[in-house]
Coordinates of N, CA and C in Angstrom, one line a residue:
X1 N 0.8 -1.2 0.0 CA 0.0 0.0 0.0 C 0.9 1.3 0.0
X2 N 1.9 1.3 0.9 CA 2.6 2.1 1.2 C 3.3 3.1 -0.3
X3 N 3.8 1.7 -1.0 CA 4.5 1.9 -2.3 C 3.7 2.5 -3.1
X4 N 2.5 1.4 -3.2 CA 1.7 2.3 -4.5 C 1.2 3.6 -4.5
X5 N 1.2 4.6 -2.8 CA 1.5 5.7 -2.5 C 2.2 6.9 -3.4
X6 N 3.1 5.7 -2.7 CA 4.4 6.9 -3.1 C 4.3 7.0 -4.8
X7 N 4.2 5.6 -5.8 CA 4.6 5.7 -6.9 C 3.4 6.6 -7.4
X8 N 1.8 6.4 -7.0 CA 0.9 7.4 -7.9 C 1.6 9.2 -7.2
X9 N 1.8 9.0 -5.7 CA 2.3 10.1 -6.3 C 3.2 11.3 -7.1
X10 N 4.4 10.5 -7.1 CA 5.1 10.9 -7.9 C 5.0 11.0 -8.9
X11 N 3.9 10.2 -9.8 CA 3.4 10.7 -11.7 C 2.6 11.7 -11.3
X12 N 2.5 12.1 -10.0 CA 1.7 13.3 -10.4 C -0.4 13.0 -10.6
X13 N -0.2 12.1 -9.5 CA -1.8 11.7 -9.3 C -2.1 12.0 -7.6
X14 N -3.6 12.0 -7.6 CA -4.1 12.4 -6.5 C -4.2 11.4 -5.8
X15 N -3.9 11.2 -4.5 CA -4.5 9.4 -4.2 C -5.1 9.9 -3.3
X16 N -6.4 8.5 -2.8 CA -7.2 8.3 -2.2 C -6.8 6.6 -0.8
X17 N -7.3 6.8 0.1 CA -7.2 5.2 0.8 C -7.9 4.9 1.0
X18 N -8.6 4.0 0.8 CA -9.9 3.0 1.4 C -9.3 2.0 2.6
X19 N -10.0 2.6 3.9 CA -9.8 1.8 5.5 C -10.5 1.6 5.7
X20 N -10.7 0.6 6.3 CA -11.6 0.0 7.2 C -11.0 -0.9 8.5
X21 N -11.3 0.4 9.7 CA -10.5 -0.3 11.5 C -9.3 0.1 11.3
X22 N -9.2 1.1 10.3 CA -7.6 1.5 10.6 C -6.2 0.6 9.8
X23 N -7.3 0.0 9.0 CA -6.5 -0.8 8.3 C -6.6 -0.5 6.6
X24 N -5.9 -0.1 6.2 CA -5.7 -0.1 4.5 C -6.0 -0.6 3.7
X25 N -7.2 -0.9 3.0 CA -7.5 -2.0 2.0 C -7.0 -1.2 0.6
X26 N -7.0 -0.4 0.1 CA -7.2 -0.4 -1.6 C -6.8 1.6 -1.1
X27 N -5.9 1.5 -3.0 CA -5.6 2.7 -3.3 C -6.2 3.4 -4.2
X28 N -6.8 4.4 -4.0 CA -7.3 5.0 -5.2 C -6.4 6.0 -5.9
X29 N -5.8 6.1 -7.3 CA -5.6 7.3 -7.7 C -5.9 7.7 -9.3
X30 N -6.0 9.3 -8.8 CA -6.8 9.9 -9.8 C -6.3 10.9 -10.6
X31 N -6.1 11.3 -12.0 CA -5.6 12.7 -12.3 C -6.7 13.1 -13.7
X32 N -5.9 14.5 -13.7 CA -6.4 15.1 -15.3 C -5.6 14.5 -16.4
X33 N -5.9 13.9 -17.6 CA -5.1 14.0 -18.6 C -4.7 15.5 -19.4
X34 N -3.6 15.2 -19.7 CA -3.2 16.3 -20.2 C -3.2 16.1 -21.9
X35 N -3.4 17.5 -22.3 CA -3.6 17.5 -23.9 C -2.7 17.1 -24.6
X36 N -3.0 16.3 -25.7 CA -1.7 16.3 -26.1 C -0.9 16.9 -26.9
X37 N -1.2 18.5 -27.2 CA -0.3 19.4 -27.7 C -0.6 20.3 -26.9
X38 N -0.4 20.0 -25.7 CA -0.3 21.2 -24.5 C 1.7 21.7 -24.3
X39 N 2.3 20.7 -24.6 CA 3.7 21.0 -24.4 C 4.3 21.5 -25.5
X40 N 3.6 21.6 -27.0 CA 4.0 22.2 -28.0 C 3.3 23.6 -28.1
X41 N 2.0 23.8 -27.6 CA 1.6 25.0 -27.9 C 2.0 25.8 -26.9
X42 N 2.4 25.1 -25.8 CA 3.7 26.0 -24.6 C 4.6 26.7 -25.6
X43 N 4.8 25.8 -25.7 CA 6.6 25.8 -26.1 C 6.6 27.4 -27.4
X44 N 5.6 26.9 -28.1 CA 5.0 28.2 -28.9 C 5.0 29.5 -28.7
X45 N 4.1 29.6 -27.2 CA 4.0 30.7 -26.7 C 4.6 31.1 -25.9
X46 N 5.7 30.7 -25.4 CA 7.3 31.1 -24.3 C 8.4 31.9 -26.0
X47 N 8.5 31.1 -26.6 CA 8.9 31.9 -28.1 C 8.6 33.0 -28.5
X48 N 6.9 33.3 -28.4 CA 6.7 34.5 -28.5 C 6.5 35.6 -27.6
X49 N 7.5 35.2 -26.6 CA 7.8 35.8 -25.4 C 6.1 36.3 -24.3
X50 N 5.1 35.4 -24.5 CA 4.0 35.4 -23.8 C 4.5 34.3 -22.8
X51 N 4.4 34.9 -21.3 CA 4.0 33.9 -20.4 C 3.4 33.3 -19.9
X52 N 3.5 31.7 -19.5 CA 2.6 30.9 -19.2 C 2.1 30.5 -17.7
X53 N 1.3 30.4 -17.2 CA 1.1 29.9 -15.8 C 0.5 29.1 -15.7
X54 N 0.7 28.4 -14.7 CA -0.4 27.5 -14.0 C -0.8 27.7 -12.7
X55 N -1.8 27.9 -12.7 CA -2.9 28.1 -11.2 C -3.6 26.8 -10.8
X56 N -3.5 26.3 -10.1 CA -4.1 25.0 -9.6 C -4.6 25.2 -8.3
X57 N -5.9 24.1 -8.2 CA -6.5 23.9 -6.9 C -5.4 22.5 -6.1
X58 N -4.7 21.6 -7.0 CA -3.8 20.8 -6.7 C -2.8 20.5 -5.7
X59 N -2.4 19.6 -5.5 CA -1.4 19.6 -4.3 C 0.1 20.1 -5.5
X60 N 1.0 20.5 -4.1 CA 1.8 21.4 -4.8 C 2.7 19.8 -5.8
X61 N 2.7 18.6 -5.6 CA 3.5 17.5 -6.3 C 2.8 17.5 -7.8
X62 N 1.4 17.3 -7.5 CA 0.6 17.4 -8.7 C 0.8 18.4 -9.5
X63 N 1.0 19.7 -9.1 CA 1.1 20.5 -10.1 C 2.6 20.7 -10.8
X64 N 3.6 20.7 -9.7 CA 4.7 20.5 -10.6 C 5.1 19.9 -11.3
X65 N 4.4 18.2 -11.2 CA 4.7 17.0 -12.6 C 4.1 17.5 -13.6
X66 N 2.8 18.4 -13.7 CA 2.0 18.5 -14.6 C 2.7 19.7 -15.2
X67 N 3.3 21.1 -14.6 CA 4.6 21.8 -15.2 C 5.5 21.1 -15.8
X68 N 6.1 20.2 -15.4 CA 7.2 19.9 -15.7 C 6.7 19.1 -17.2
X69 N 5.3 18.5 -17.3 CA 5.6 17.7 -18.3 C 4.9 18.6 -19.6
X70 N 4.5 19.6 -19.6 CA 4.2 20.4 -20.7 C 5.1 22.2 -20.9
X71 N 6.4 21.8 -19.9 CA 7.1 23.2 -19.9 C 7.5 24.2 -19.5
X72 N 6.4 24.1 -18.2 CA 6.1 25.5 -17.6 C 7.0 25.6 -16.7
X73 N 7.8 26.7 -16.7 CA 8.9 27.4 -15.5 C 7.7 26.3 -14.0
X74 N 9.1 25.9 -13.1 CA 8.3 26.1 -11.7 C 8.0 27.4 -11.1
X75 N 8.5 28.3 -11.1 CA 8.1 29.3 -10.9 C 7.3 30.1 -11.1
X76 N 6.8 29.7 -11.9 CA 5.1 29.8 -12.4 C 3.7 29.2 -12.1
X77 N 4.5 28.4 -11.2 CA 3.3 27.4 -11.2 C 3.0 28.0 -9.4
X78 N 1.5 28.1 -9.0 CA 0.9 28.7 -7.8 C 0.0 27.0 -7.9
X79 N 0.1 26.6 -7.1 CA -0.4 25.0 -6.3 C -1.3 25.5 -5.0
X80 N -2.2 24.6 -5.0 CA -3.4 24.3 -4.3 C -3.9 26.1 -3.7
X81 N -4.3 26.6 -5.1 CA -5.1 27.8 -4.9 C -6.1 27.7 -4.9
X82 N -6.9 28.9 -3.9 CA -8.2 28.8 -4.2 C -8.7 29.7 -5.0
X83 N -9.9 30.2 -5.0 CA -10.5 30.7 -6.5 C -10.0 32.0 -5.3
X84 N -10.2 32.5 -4.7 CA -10.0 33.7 -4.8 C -8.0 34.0 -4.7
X85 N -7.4 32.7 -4.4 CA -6.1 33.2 -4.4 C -5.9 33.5 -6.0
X86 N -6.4 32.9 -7.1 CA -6.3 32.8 -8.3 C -6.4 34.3 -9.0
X87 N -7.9 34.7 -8.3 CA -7.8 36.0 -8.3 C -6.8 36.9 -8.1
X88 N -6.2 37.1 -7.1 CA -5.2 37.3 -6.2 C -4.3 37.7 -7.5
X89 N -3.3 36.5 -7.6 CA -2.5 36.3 -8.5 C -2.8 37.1 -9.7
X90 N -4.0 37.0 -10.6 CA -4.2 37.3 -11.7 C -4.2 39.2 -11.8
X91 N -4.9 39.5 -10.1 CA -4.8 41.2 -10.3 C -3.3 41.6 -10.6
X92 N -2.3 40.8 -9.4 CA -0.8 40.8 -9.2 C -0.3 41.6 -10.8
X93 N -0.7 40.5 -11.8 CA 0.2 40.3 -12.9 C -0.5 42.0 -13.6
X94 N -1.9 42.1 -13.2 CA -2.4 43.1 -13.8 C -2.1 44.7 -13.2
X95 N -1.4 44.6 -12.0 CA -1.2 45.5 -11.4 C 0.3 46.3 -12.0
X96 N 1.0 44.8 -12.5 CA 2.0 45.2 -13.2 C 2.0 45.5 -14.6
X97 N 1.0 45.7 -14.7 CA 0.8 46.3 -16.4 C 0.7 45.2 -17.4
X98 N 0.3 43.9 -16.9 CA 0.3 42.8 -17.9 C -1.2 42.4 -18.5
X99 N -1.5 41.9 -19.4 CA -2.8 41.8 -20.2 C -2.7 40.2 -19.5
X100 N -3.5 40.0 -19.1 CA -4.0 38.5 -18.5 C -5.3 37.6 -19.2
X101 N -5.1 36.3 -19.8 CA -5.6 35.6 -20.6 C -5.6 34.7 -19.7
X102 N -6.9 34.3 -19.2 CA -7.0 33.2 -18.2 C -8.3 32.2 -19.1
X103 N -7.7 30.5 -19.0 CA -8.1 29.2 -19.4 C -8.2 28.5 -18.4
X104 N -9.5 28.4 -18.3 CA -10.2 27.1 -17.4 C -11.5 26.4 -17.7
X105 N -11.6 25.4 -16.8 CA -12.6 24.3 -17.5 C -13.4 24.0 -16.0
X106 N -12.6 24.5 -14.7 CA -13.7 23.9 -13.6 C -14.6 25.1 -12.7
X107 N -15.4 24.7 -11.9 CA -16.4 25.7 -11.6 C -15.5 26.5 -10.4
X108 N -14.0 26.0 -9.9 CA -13.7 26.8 -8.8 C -12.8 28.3 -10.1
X109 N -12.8 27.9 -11.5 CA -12.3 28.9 -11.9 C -13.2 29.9 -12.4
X110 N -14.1 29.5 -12.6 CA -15.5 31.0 -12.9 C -14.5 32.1 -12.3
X111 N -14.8 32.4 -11.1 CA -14.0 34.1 -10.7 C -13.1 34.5 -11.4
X112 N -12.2 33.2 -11.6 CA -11.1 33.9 -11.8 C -10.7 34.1 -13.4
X113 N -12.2 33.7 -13.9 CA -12.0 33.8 -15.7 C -12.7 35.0 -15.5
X114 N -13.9 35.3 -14.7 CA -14.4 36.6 -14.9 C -13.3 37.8 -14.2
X115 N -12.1 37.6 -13.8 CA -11.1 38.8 -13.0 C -9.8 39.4 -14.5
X116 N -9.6 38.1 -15.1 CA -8.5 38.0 -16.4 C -9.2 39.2 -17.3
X117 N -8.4 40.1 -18.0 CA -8.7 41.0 -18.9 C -9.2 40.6 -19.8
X118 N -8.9 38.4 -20.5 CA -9.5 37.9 -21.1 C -9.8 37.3 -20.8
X119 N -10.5 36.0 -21.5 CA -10.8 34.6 -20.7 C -11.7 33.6 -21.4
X120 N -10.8 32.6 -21.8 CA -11.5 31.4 -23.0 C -11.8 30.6 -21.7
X121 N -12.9 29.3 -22.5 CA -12.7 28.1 -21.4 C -13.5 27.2 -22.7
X122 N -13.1 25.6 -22.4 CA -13.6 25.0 -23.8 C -14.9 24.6 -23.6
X123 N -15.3 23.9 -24.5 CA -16.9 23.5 -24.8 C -17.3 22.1 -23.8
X124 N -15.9 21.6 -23.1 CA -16.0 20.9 -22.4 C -16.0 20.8 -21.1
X125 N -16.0 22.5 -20.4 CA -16.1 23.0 -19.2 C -17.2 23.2 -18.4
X126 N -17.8 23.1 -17.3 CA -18.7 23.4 -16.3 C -19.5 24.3 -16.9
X127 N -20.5 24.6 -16.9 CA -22.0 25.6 -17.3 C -21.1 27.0 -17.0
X128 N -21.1 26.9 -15.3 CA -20.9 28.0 -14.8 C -19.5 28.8 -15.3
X129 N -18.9 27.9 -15.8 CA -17.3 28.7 -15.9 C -17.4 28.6 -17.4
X130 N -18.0 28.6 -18.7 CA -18.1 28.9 -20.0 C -19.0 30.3 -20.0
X131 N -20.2 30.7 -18.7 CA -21.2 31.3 -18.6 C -20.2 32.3 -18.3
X132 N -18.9 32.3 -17.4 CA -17.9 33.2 -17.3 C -17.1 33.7 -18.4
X133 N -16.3 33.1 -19.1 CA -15.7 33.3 -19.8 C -16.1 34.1 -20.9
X134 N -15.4 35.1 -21.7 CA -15.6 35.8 -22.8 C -15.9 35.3 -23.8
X135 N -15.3 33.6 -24.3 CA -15.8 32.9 -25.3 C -15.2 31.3 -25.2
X136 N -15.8 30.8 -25.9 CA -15.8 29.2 -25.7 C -15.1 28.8 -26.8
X137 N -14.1 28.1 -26.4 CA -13.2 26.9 -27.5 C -14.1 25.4 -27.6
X138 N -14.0 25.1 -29.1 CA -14.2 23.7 -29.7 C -13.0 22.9 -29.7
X139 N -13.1 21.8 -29.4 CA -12.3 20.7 -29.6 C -11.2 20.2 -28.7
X140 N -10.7 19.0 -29.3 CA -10.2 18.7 -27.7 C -8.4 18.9 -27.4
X141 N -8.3 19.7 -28.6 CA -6.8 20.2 -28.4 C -6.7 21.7 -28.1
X142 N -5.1 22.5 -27.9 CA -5.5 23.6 -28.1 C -4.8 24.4 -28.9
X143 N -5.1 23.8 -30.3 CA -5.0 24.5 -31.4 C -5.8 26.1 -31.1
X144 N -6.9 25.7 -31.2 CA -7.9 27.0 -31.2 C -7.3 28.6 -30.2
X145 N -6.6 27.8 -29.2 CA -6.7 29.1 -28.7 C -4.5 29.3 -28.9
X146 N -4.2 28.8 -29.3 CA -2.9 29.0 -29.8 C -3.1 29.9 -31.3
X147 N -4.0 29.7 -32.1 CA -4.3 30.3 -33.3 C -5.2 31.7 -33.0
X148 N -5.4 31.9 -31.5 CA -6.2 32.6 -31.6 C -5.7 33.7 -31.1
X149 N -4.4 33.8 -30.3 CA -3.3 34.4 -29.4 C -2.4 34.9 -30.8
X150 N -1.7 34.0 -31.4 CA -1.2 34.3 -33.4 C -1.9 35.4 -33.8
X151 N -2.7 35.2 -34.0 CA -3.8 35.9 -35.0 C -4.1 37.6 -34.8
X152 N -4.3 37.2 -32.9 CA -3.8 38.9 -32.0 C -2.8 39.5 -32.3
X153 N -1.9 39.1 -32.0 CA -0.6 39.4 -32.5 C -0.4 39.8 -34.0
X154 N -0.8 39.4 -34.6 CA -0.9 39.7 -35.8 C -1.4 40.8 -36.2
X155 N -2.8 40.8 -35.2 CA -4.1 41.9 -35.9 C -3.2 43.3 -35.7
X156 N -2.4 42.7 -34.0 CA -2.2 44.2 -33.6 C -0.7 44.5 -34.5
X157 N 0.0 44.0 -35.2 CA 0.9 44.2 -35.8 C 0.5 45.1 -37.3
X158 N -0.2 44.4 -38.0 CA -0.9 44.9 -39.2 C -1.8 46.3 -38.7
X159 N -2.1 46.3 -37.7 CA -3.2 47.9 -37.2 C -1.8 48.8 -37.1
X160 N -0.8 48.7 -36.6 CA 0.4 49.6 -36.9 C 1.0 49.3 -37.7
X161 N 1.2 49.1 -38.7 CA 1.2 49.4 -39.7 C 0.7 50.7 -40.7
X162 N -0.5 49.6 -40.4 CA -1.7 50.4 -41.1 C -1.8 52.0 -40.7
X163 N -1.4 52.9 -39.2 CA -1.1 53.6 -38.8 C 0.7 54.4 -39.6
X164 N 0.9 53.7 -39.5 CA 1.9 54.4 -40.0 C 1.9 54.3 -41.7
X165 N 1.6 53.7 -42.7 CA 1.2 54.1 -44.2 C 0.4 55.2 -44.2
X166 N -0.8 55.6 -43.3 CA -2.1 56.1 -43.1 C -0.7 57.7 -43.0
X167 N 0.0 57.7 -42.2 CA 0.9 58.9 -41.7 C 1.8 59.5 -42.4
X168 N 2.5 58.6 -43.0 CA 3.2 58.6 -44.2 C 3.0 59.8 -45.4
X169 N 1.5 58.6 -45.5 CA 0.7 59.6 -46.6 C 0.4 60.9 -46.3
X170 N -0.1 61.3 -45.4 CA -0.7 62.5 -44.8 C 0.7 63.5 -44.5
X171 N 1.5 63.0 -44.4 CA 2.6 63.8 -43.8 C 3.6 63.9 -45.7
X172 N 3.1 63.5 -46.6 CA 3.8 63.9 -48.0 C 2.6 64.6 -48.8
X173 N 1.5 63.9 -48.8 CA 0.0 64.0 -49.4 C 0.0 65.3 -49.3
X174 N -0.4 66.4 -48.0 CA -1.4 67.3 -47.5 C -0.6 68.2 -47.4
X175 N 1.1 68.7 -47.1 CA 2.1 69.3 -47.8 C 1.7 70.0 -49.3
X176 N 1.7 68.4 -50.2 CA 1.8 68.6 -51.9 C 0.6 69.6 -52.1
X177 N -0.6 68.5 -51.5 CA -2.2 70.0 -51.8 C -2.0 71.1 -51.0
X178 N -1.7 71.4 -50.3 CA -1.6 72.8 -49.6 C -0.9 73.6 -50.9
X179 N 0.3 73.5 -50.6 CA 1.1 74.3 -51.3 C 0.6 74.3 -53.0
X180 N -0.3 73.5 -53.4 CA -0.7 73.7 -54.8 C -0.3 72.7 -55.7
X181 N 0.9 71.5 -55.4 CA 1.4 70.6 -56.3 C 0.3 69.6 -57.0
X182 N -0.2 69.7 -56.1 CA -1.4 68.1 -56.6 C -2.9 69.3 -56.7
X183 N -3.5 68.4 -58.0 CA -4.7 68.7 -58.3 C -5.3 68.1 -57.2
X184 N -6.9 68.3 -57.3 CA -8.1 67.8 -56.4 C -8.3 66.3 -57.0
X185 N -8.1 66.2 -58.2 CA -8.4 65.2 -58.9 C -7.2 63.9 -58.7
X186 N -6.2 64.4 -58.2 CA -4.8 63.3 -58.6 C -5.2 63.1 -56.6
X187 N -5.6 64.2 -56.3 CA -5.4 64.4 -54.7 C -6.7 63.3 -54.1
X188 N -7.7 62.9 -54.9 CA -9.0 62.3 -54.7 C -8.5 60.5 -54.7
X189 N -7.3 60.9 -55.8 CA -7.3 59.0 -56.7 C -6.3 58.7 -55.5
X190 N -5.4 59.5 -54.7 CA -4.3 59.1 -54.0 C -4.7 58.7 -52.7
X191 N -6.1 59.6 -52.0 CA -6.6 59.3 -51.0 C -7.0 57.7 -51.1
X192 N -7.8 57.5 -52.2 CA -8.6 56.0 -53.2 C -7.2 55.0 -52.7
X193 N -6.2 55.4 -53.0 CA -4.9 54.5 -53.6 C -4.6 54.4 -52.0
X194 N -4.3 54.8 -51.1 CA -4.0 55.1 -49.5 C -5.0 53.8 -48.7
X195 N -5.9 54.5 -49.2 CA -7.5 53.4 -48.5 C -7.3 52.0 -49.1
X196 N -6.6 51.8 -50.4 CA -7.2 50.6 -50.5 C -5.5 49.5 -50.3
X197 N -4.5 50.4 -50.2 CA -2.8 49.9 -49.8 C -3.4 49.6 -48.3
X198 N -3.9 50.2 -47.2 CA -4.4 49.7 -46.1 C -5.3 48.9 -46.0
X199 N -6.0 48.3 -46.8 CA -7.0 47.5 -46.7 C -6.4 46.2 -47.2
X200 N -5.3 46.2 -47.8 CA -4.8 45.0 -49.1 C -3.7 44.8 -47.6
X201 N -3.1 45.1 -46.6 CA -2.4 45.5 -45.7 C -3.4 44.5 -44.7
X202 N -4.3 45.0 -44.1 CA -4.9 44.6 -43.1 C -6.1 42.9 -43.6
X203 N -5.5 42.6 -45.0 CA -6.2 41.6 -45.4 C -5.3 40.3 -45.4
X204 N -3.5 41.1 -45.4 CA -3.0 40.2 -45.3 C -3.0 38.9 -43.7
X205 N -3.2 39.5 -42.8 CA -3.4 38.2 -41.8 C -4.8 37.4 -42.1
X206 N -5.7 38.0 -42.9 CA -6.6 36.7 -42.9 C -6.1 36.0 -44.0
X207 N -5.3 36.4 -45.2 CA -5.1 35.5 -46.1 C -4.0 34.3 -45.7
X208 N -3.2 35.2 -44.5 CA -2.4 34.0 -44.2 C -2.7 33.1 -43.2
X209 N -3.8 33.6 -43.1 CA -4.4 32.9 -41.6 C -5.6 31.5 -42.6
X210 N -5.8 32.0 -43.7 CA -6.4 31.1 -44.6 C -5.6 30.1 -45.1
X211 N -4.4 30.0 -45.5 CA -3.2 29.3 -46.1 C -3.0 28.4 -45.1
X212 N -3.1 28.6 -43.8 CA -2.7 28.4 -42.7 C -3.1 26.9 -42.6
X213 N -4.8 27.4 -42.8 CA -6.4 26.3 -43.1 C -5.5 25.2 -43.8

């Protein structure tokens, strides 16, 4: 009994004893499975210099196996919190000027999806903590929300851009008309030609996000 103890806990399972008089009959143990591109779409988003955490209601063994086996700094990992320590944490990171993106699937994380600046949870979560969340993930990997973190990054890369062409122009453009260089007519087709370089600009993340498909 003793052993099978120690061995569930060390993979990083919860165990249970079944006694009867003080005597030990049977071990129970229990865990989450983990996704199976949970250590790649880590690994993804440590690259793009986004940090990762883990918040757990868990004992502190449980959660470090479960760090250790998809990537996550220990240092990042906060073990056997409760929903309001979660909270806690999540103002922390916010207090420091960080945009917080909180993922969860059980009913002690509701709070703490409704406290995150954002907040997915998948289609396979608790009523109450999807009813929290800003929006719901399909499926049982996490592609969706790794493509959906890209995509941000993206949008907000292409919107400056798009700011600066937009500047560009206006700062050679409105010079030329003032002073008299450009007709109304060349000055009409350039604004046309501006609008549609930013549009052909901010079309490129969906086309590459289509390719992608």
């Amino acid at each position: 009994i003793a052993k099978a103890i120690a061995d569930n806990e060390a993979a990083g399972l919860s165990v249970s004893v079944l006694a009867w008089e003080g005597v030990a009959l049977a071990v129970f143990a229990v865990g989450d499975s983990i996704k199976s591109d949970a250590q790649s779409a880590i690994s993804v988003l440590n690259s793009r210099g986004i940090n990762v955490w883990l918040l757990t209601g868990d004992h502190e063994d449980v959660a470090m196996n479960t760090a250790h086996a998809v990537g996550i700094h220990e240092n990042h990992v906060v073990s056997e919190a409760s929903p309001e320590a979660k909270i806690e944490h999540i103002k922390k990171l916010q207090s420091e000027g960080k945009q917080v993106l909180m993922i969860g699937d059980g009913v002690n994380d509701a709070p703490a999806l409704a406290a995150a600046t954002a907040s997915l949870s998948p289609a396979t979560g608790a009523d109450v903590t999807q009813a929290s969340a800003d929006a719901v993930f399909t499926g049982k990997s996490l592609a969706p929300v790794l493509d959906l973190l890209l995509l941000t990054q993206k949008g907000r890369r292409v919107m400056i851009e798009n700011f600066g062409l937009a500047l560009i122009y206006n700062l050679i453009a409105v010079p030329l008309a003032v002073l008299g260089f450009v007709t109304p007519l060349i000055a009409a087709a350039a604004m046309s030609g501006s609008s549609i370089i930013v549009a052909l600009n901010a079309l490129r993340a969906r086309s590459a996000e289509g390719a992608k498909s």
